[in-house]
Short mmCIF file of C-alpha atoms and ligand atoms in Angstrom, two decimals:
data_model
loop_
_atom_site.label_atom_id
_atom_site.label_comp_id
_atom_site.label_asym_id
_atom_site.label_seq_id
_atom_site.Cartn_x
_atom_site.Cartn_y
_atom_site.Cartn_z
CA MET A 8 29.38 -3.57 -4.76
CA THR A 9 29.77 0.23 -5.26
CA ALA A 10 27.48 2.14 -3.19
CA LYS A 11 24.50 4.13 -4.66
CA THR A 12 22.09 6.77 -3.91
CA ILE A 13 18.41 6.02 -4.17
CA GLY A 14 15.97 8.95 -4.44
CA ILE A 15 12.73 8.37 -2.26
CA ILE A 16 9.79 10.61 -2.87
CA GLY A 17 7.78 11.02 0.11
CA GLY A 18 8.91 11.10 3.73
CA GLY A 19 6.56 9.16 5.79
CA GLN A 20 7.08 5.92 7.84
CA LEU A 21 7.31 3.84 4.62
CA GLY A 22 10.05 6.16 3.15
CA ARG A 23 11.93 5.43 7.04
CA MET A 24 11.53 1.97 6.90
CA LEU A 25 13.01 1.91 3.05
CA ALA A 26 15.78 4.39 4.25
CA MET A 27 16.66 1.88 7.16
CA ALA A 28 16.61 -1.10 4.87
CA ALA A 29 18.78 0.86 2.21
CA ALA A 30 21.45 1.80 4.78
CA ARG A 31 21.88 -1.89 5.68
CA LEU A 32 22.92 -2.62 2.15
CA ASN A 33 25.29 0.53 2.04
CA PHE A 34 23.14 2.72 0.10
CA GLN A 35 22.78 6.20 0.60
CA THR A 36 19.18 7.72 0.69
CA VAL A 37 17.79 11.02 -0.37
CA ILE A 38 14.32 11.94 0.75
CA LEU A 39 12.05 14.38 -1.29
CA GLU A 40 9.89 15.91 1.22
CA PRO A 41 8.34 18.97 1.92
CA GLN A 42 8.01 18.68 5.58
CA ALA A 43 11.37 18.91 7.39
CA ASP A 44 12.47 16.62 9.71
CA CYS A 45 9.87 13.78 8.57
CA PRO A 46 10.01 10.19 9.52
CA ALA A 47 11.92 9.37 6.49
CA ALA A 48 14.69 11.72 6.80
CA GLN A 49 15.34 11.01 10.34
CA MET A 50 16.98 7.77 8.93
CA ALA A 51 18.33 8.91 5.64
CA SER A 52 21.51 10.18 4.34
CA ASP A 53 19.72 13.55 3.14
CA GLN A 54 16.47 15.32 2.38
CA ILE A 55 15.47 17.83 -0.17
CA ILE A 56 12.73 19.95 1.40
CA ALA A 57 10.24 20.81 -1.32
CA ALA A 58 7.25 19.67 -3.25
CA TYR A 59 7.19 16.47 -4.68
CA ASP A 60 6.46 18.11 -8.15
CA ASP A 61 8.90 20.95 -7.77
CA PRO A 62 10.97 20.86 -11.14
CA ALA A 63 13.73 22.10 -9.67
CA ALA A 64 14.03 19.64 -6.68
CA LEU A 65 13.24 17.01 -8.94
CA ALA A 66 16.25 18.01 -11.36
CA GLU A 67 18.47 17.92 -8.11
CA LEU A 68 16.88 14.37 -6.98
CA ALA A 69 17.80 13.15 -10.63
CA LYS A 70 21.33 14.26 -10.49
CA ARG A 71 22.15 13.00 -7.14
CA CYS A 72 20.49 9.55 -7.30
CA ASP A 73 21.21 6.70 -9.23
CA VAL A 74 17.63 5.19 -9.19
CA VAL A 75 14.71 7.06 -7.70
CA THR A 76 11.56 5.42 -6.01
CA TYR A 77 8.72 6.65 -4.05
CA GLU A 78 6.74 5.61 -0.64
CA PHE A 79 3.28 6.86 -1.77
CA GLU A 80 1.04 6.68 -4.92
CA ASN A 81 0.10 9.88 -5.26
CA VAL A 82 3.48 11.17 -6.77
CA PRO A 83 2.36 13.42 -9.78
CA VAL A 84 2.62 10.86 -12.83
CA ILE A 85 3.87 13.94 -14.80
CA ALA A 86 6.70 14.41 -12.34
CA ALA A 87 7.73 10.65 -12.42
CA GLU A 88 7.71 10.50 -16.37
CA GLU A 89 9.88 13.88 -16.15
CA LEU A 90 12.02 12.49 -13.90
CA ALA A 91 12.29 8.77 -15.86
CA LYS A 92 14.24 10.73 -18.52
CA ASP A 93 17.03 11.59 -16.31
CA VAL A 94 17.22 8.86 -13.84
CA PRO A 95 15.43 5.15 -13.75
CA VAL A 96 12.47 5.30 -11.82
CA TYR A 97 10.94 2.10 -10.35
CA PRO A 98 8.02 0.91 -10.04
CA PRO A 99 7.49 2.69 -13.58
CA PRO A 100 5.20 5.44 -13.51
CA LYS A 101 2.81 3.46 -15.48
CA ALA A 102 2.15 1.36 -12.14
CA LEU A 103 1.29 5.04 -10.59
CA GLU A 104 -1.11 6.12 -13.49
CA MET A 105 -3.22 2.67 -13.09
CA ALA A 106 -3.37 2.66 -9.24
CA GLN A 107 -4.06 6.56 -8.55
CA ASP A 108 -7.63 6.42 -9.97
CA ARG A 109 -9.85 3.51 -8.83
CA LEU A 110 -11.69 3.34 -12.02
CA THR A 111 -8.49 3.11 -14.44
CA GLU A 112 -7.08 0.37 -11.69
CA LYS A 113 -10.24 -1.50 -11.86
CA ARG A 114 -10.34 -1.31 -15.66
CA PHE A 115 -6.76 -2.55 -15.83
CA ILE A 116 -6.99 -5.38 -13.24
CA ASN A 117 -10.07 -6.81 -15.20
CA ASP A 118 -8.27 -6.46 -18.21
CA CYS A 119 -5.38 -8.52 -16.71
CA GLY A 120 -8.23 -11.35 -16.26
CA ILE A 121 -8.58 -10.57 -12.35
CA SER A 122 -12.10 -9.95 -11.00
CA THR A 123 -13.10 -6.99 -9.12
CA ALA A 124 -16.48 -5.76 -7.83
CA ARG A 125 -18.77 -4.55 -10.64
CA PHE A 126 -18.29 -0.74 -10.95
CA HIS A 127 -19.88 2.33 -12.41
CA ALA A 128 -18.26 5.67 -12.98
CA VAL A 129 -20.25 8.35 -11.31
CA ASP A 130 -19.76 11.98 -12.32
CA SER A 131 -23.06 13.35 -11.35
CA GLN A 132 -26.03 13.07 -8.91
CA ALA A 133 -28.15 11.52 -11.68
CA ASP A 134 -25.20 8.81 -12.32
CA LEU A 135 -25.22 8.18 -8.89
CA GLU A 136 -29.04 6.89 -8.76
CA VAL A 137 -28.60 5.26 -12.11
CA ALA A 138 -25.33 3.10 -10.51
CA LEU A 139 -27.29 2.39 -7.40
CA ALA A 140 -30.30 1.30 -8.85
CA ASP A 141 -28.10 -1.10 -11.19
CA PHE A 142 -26.93 -2.41 -7.85
CA GLY A 143 -30.23 -3.11 -6.07
CA GLY A 144 -29.59 0.24 -3.89
CA GLN A 145 -26.18 -1.43 -2.52
CA GLY A 146 -22.94 -0.35 -3.10
CA VAL A 147 -19.57 1.49 -1.79
CA LEU A 148 -19.16 5.07 -3.18
CA LYS A 149 -15.85 6.27 -3.42
CA THR A 150 -13.61 9.00 -4.74
CA ARG A 151 -11.60 7.91 -7.95
CA ARG A 152 -8.68 9.52 -6.71
CA LEU A 153 -6.84 10.39 -3.21
CA GLY A 154 -8.48 8.04 -0.96
CA TYR A 155 -6.80 6.16 1.73
CA ASP A 156 -7.64 4.78 4.94
CA GLY A 157 -11.49 4.17 4.07
CA LYS A 158 -11.41 8.14 3.57
CA GLY A 159 -13.55 9.53 0.78
CA GLN A 160 -16.13 6.59 0.98
CA ARG A 161 -19.91 6.25 1.29
CA VAL A 162 -21.74 2.88 2.10
CA TYR A 163 -25.20 2.04 0.62
CA ARG A 164 -26.52 -1.07 2.45
CA SER A 165 -29.84 -1.20 1.00
CA SER A 166 -32.41 0.36 -1.00
CA ALA A 167 -33.44 2.03 2.32
CA ASP A 168 -30.49 4.31 2.29
CA SER A 169 -31.01 7.37 0.51
CA ALA A 170 -28.91 8.45 -2.43
CA GLU A 171 -29.81 12.03 -1.96
CA GLY A 172 -26.84 14.28 -2.07
CA GLY A 173 -24.37 11.45 -2.04
CA TYR A 174 -22.50 13.04 -5.06
CA ALA A 175 -21.92 16.38 -3.40
CA ALA A 176 -21.25 14.76 -0.01
CA LEU A 177 -18.28 13.13 -1.45
CA GLY A 178 -16.93 16.46 -3.01
CA SER A 179 -18.41 16.70 -6.22
CA VAL A 180 -15.32 15.21 -7.56
CA PRO A 181 -15.02 12.20 -10.03
CA LEU A 182 -16.68 9.11 -8.18
CA ILE A 183 -17.14 5.24 -8.59
CA LEU A 184 -19.71 3.17 -7.27
CA GLU A 185 -18.72 -0.42 -6.63
CA SER A 186 -21.05 -3.32 -6.02
CA PHE A 187 -20.99 -4.08 -2.23
CA VAL A 188 -18.67 -7.39 -1.73
CA SER A 189 -20.14 -9.70 0.93
CA PHE A 190 -16.66 -11.00 1.56
CA GLU A 191 -16.09 -13.60 4.20
CA ARG A 192 -12.28 -12.22 4.98
CA GLU A 193 -10.08 -9.68 3.46
CA ILE A 194 -6.20 -11.03 2.49
CA SER A 195 -3.36 -9.25 0.79
CA ILE A 196 -0.56 -10.12 -0.80
CA ILE A 197 2.95 -8.41 -0.96
CA ALA A 198 5.16 -9.49 -4.02
CA ALA A 199 8.07 -8.23 -5.80
CA ARG A 200 9.54 -8.18 -9.07
CA GLY A 201 13.44 -7.63 -9.95
CA LEU A 202 14.87 -6.06 -12.86
CA ASP A 203 15.74 -9.42 -14.38
CA GLY A 204 12.19 -10.07 -14.43
CA ALA A 205 12.01 -12.53 -11.24
CA ILE A 206 9.14 -12.51 -8.89
CA ALA A 207 8.99 -13.37 -5.39
CA CYS A 208 5.51 -13.53 -3.41
CA TYR A 209 5.34 -13.34 0.38
CA ASP A 210 2.59 -15.19 1.85
CA PRO A 211 -1.05 -13.59 2.17
CA ALA A 212 -1.91 -11.91 5.18
CA GLU A 213 -5.41 -12.03 6.78
CA ASN A 214 -6.21 -8.24 7.29
CA ILE A 215 -8.50 -6.80 9.71
CA HIS A 216 -9.55 -2.82 9.47
CA ARG A 217 -10.80 -0.74 12.36
CA ASP A 218 -12.42 2.47 11.58
CA GLY A 219 -11.17 2.23 7.87
CA ILE A 220 -7.70 1.76 9.21
CA LEU A 221 -5.58 -1.33 9.12
CA HIS A 222 -5.62 -2.87 12.63
CA THR A 223 -3.82 -6.35 12.38
CA SER A 224 -2.31 -8.59 9.77
CA THR A 225 -2.33 -12.15 10.56
CA LEU A 226 -0.29 -14.98 9.01
CA PRO A 227 -1.54 -17.30 7.98
CA ALA A 228 -4.51 -16.13 6.71
CA SER A 229 -7.33 -18.79 7.03
CA ILE A 230 -7.60 -19.33 3.55
CA SER A 231 -7.00 -22.66 1.43
CA THR A 232 -3.78 -23.34 -0.32
CA GLU A 233 -5.58 -23.08 -3.59
CA THR A 234 -6.82 -19.46 -2.61
CA ALA A 235 -3.27 -18.51 -1.62
CA THR A 236 -2.18 -19.89 -5.20
CA VAL A 237 -4.85 -17.73 -7.03
CA ALA A 238 -3.86 -14.63 -5.17
CA ARG A 239 0.01 -15.63 -6.07
CA GLU A 240 -0.72 -16.03 -9.72
CA ALA A 241 -3.01 -12.64 -9.73
CA ALA A 242 -0.02 -10.86 -8.40
CA GLU A 243 2.39 -12.31 -11.07
CA LYS A 244 -0.28 -11.41 -13.90
CA LEU A 245 -0.33 -7.69 -12.76
CA LEU A 246 3.42 -7.35 -12.22
CA ALA A 247 4.11 -8.71 -15.68
CA ALA A 248 1.80 -6.35 -17.31
CA LEU A 249 3.11 -3.56 -15.64
CA GLY A 250 6.62 -4.42 -16.32
CA TYR A 251 6.95 -3.72 -12.85
CA VAL A 252 10.19 -3.24 -10.90
CA GLY A 253 9.58 -3.24 -6.94
CA VAL A 254 7.22 -4.29 -4.31
CA ILE A 255 3.36 -3.96 -4.70
CA GLY A 256 0.71 -4.42 -2.50
CA ILE A 257 -2.41 -6.02 -3.70
CA GLU A 258 -5.88 -6.26 -1.43
CA PHE A 259 -8.56 -9.03 -1.77
CA PHE A 260 -11.89 -9.90 -0.85
CA ALA A 261 -12.17 -13.86 -0.13
CA LEU A 262 -15.51 -15.03 -0.74
CA PRO A 263 -17.11 -17.76 1.15
CA ASP A 264 -16.44 -20.22 -1.79
CA GLY A 265 -12.81 -19.34 -1.69
CA SER A 266 -12.84 -17.17 -4.60
CA LEU A 267 -10.95 -14.09 -4.67
CA ILE A 268 -12.07 -10.41 -5.78
CA ALA A 269 -9.16 -8.01 -6.38
CA ASN A 270 -9.76 -4.88 -4.35
CA GLU A 271 -7.17 -2.39 -4.97
CA MET A 272 -3.29 -2.20 -5.56
CA ALA A 273 -0.75 -0.20 -4.23
CA PRO A 274 2.62 0.35 -6.16
CA ARG A 275 4.70 0.63 -2.98
CA VAL A 276 5.73 -1.21 0.40
CA HIS A 277 2.44 -2.00 1.94
CA ASN A 278 1.27 -1.58 5.61
CA SER A 279 -0.08 -5.22 5.57
CA GLY A 280 3.65 -6.30 4.69
CA HIS A 281 5.17 -4.72 7.86
CA TRP A 282 5.04 -8.14 9.35
CA THR A 283 7.75 -9.57 6.88
CA GLU A 284 10.68 -7.46 8.93
CA ALA A 285 9.98 -9.64 11.74
CA ALA A 286 8.90 -13.12 10.35
CA CYS A 287 11.12 -13.01 7.11
CA VAL A 288 14.85 -13.13 6.58
CA VAL A 289 14.33 -10.48 3.90
CA SER A 290 11.52 -7.76 4.59
CA GLN A 291 9.34 -6.06 1.98
CA PHE A 292 11.73 -2.86 2.63
CA GLU A 293 14.70 -4.61 1.93
CA GLN A 294 13.12 -6.86 -0.93
CA HIS A 295 12.11 -3.21 -2.56
CA ILE A 296 15.47 -1.93 -2.27
CA ARG A 297 17.19 -4.79 -3.65
CA ALA A 298 14.56 -4.89 -6.66
CA VAL A 299 14.97 -1.25 -7.58
CA THR A 300 18.85 -1.53 -7.36
CA GLY A 301 19.37 -4.59 -9.51
CA LEU A 302 20.10 -7.18 -6.90
CA PRO A 303 18.69 -10.62 -6.55
CA LEU A 304 15.51 -10.77 -4.78
CA GLY A 305 15.72 -12.30 -1.52
CA ASN A 306 13.70 -15.27 -0.28
CA PRO A 307 10.10 -14.62 0.72
CA VAL A 308 9.53 -17.67 3.09
CA ARG A 309 7.93 -16.82 6.18
CA HIS A 310 9.95 -18.58 9.57
CA SER A 311 7.33 -17.66 11.72
CA ASP A 312 3.44 -17.16 12.56
CA CYS A 313 2.66 -13.67 13.29
CA VAL A 314 0.39 -11.04 13.83
CA MET A 315 1.08 -7.28 13.23
CA GLN A 316 -0.67 -4.64 14.87
CA ASN A 317 -0.97 -0.82 13.85
CA LEU A 318 -0.13 1.42 16.79
CA ILE A 319 -2.71 4.32 15.94
CA GLY A 320 -3.09 7.44 18.09
CA ASP A 321 -3.03 6.78 21.76
CA ASP A 322 -2.08 3.09 21.06
CA ILE A 323 1.43 4.41 21.05
CA LEU A 324 0.91 4.63 25.18
CA SER A 325 0.96 0.51 25.13
CA VAL A 326 4.48 0.49 23.88
CA PRO A 327 5.85 0.05 27.51
CA ASP A 328 3.87 -3.36 27.39
CA TRP A 329 4.85 -4.40 24.46
CA LEU A 330 8.23 -3.92 25.28
CA ARG A 331 8.01 -6.57 28.35
CA GLN A 332 6.69 -9.18 26.01
CA ASP A 333 8.57 -11.91 24.58
CA ASN A 334 8.66 -12.41 20.75
CA VAL A 335 7.54 -8.71 19.73
CA LEU A 336 9.22 -6.36 17.45
CA VAL A 337 8.38 -2.68 18.18
CA HIS A 338 8.81 -0.62 15.35
CA LEU A 339 8.11 3.39 15.97
CA TYR A 340 7.99 6.08 13.48
CA GLY A 341 9.58 9.17 15.04
CA LYS A 342 6.56 11.12 15.13
CA THR A 343 6.48 13.41 18.40
CA GLU A 344 2.70 14.22 18.12
CA SER A 345 0.24 11.65 18.56
CA ARG A 346 -3.19 12.26 16.90
CA PRO A 347 -6.52 10.24 16.54
CA GLY A 348 -5.99 7.91 13.28
CA ARG A 349 -2.23 8.67 13.04
CA LYS A 350 -0.24 5.75 12.46
CA MET A 351 2.66 6.08 15.05
CA GLY A 352 4.19 2.59 14.90
CA HIS A 353 3.60 -0.98 14.60
CA ILE A 354 4.41 -4.28 16.86
CA THR A 355 4.97 -7.82 15.34
CA GLN A 356 4.37 -10.45 17.68
CA LEU A 357 5.68 -14.13 16.45
CA HIS A 358 3.94 -17.05 17.23
CA ARG A 359 6.29 -19.76 16.65
N1 ADP B 25 -16.90 -2.88 -2.74
C1 ADP B 25 -16.94 -3.06 -1.59
N2 ADP B 25 -17.61 -3.99 -0.80
C2 ADP B 25 -17.42 -4.37 0.48
N3 ADP B 25 -16.58 -3.53 1.17
C3 ADP B 25 -15.78 -2.72 0.91
C4 ADP B 25 -15.84 -2.64 -0.79
N4 ADP B 25 -14.71 -1.41 -1.15
C5 ADP B 25 -13.87 -1.20 0.31
N5 ADP B 25 -14.65 -1.72 1.32
C6 ADP B 25 -13.93 -1.72 2.60
O1 ADP B 25 -13.57 -0.74 2.73
C7 ADP B 25 -12.44 -0.92 2.96
C8 ADP B 25 -11.26 0.39 2.31
O2 ADP B 25 -11.82 0.14 1.10
P1 ADP B 25 -10.25 0.42 -0.01
O3 ADP B 25 -10.99 0.31 -1.39
O4 ADP B 25 -9.55 -0.67 0.36
O5 ADP B 25 -9.94 1.86 0.40
P2 ADP B 25 -8.65 2.42 1.15
O6 ADP B 25 -8.03 3.04 -0.18
O7 ADP B 25 -9.04 3.72 1.55
O8 ADP B 25 -8.13 1.07 1.52
C9 ADP B 25 -11.64 -2.12 2.50
O9 ADP B 25 -10.70 -2.59 3.30
C10 ADP B 25 -13.26 -2.92 2.88
O10 ADP B 25 -12.96 -3.37 4.07
MG1 MG B 26 -7.36 -0.36 1.04
#
């Protein structure tokens, strides 16, 4: 195999784990990230220190790399499209476009025949009031763009919750009001599509969030095999519709009757797929590297039950305890400063 160089836009922990997986397969990696000594650059061959949309930096990335990928979904679509004229960019920029805006994303998911929560675009306080009235006063108001870890959201639980000032409270930017889904549990599926169109899906994980941030992903999820099949089929439809290459993470709400409602998709490796590095022979990170470099996809079968737990902020202090436990894989992200809500690492505990 000839060694190739992979460009990665974004320098966080996902880029770090991609760079580590790439190195094991003899690939070089170049990280584009404005922050020097970022988590990804510590593990990569080199870093270009510049903004994600800096034309000179993108030109340099195209020149130095055989393929470019990204580790976060807010890469400017224009930058990805320009880059794609000079070098293959995977996942395709269309996936960024569909995932960056919750309204576009929901319409696209529905067009693929997959249900989502009902929704209304909200571009004013008056829109919010009309939309809330339509949903009986309940709903989740979200910024259409740039939300993550539950940021940029407001929940309306009943018509007793006043809508007043809701539009301004989220910054008077384009919003979406989603109907409130009374889910039984949340699951996600990590899937990959290769350059040859082959698809590999990991088993769905069951996710628990705390303060809007993923806390644990548990395998297996407490869902029926039928529900797992529905998740896999939804992933296959989305991947095919996007002409996708790489790993995608798709979040779903599971209802008490076992049916699924898609929540959102991330065109990248996903926090709820970190367990794959401990419980599968080929992790989501290696799978992504394989996909974007045209290698055959790896077997996604899970050899162990497990729980992945994020180490957020001061959770990092528990690392010495985790290190004393059997069957626990500790993974730290090289961040020197711990702050509340900051993802510092994760552990995966294998059960059998
Ligand atoms: N329509 C909804 N109904 C009920 N709960 C929701 C809804 N949308 C989001 N949530 C809750 O908020 C969490 C974060 O929302 P999500 O859309 O996934 O945004 P983020 O991009 O911040 O992950 C979800 O994991 C879920 O627990
Ligand atoms: Mg989410």
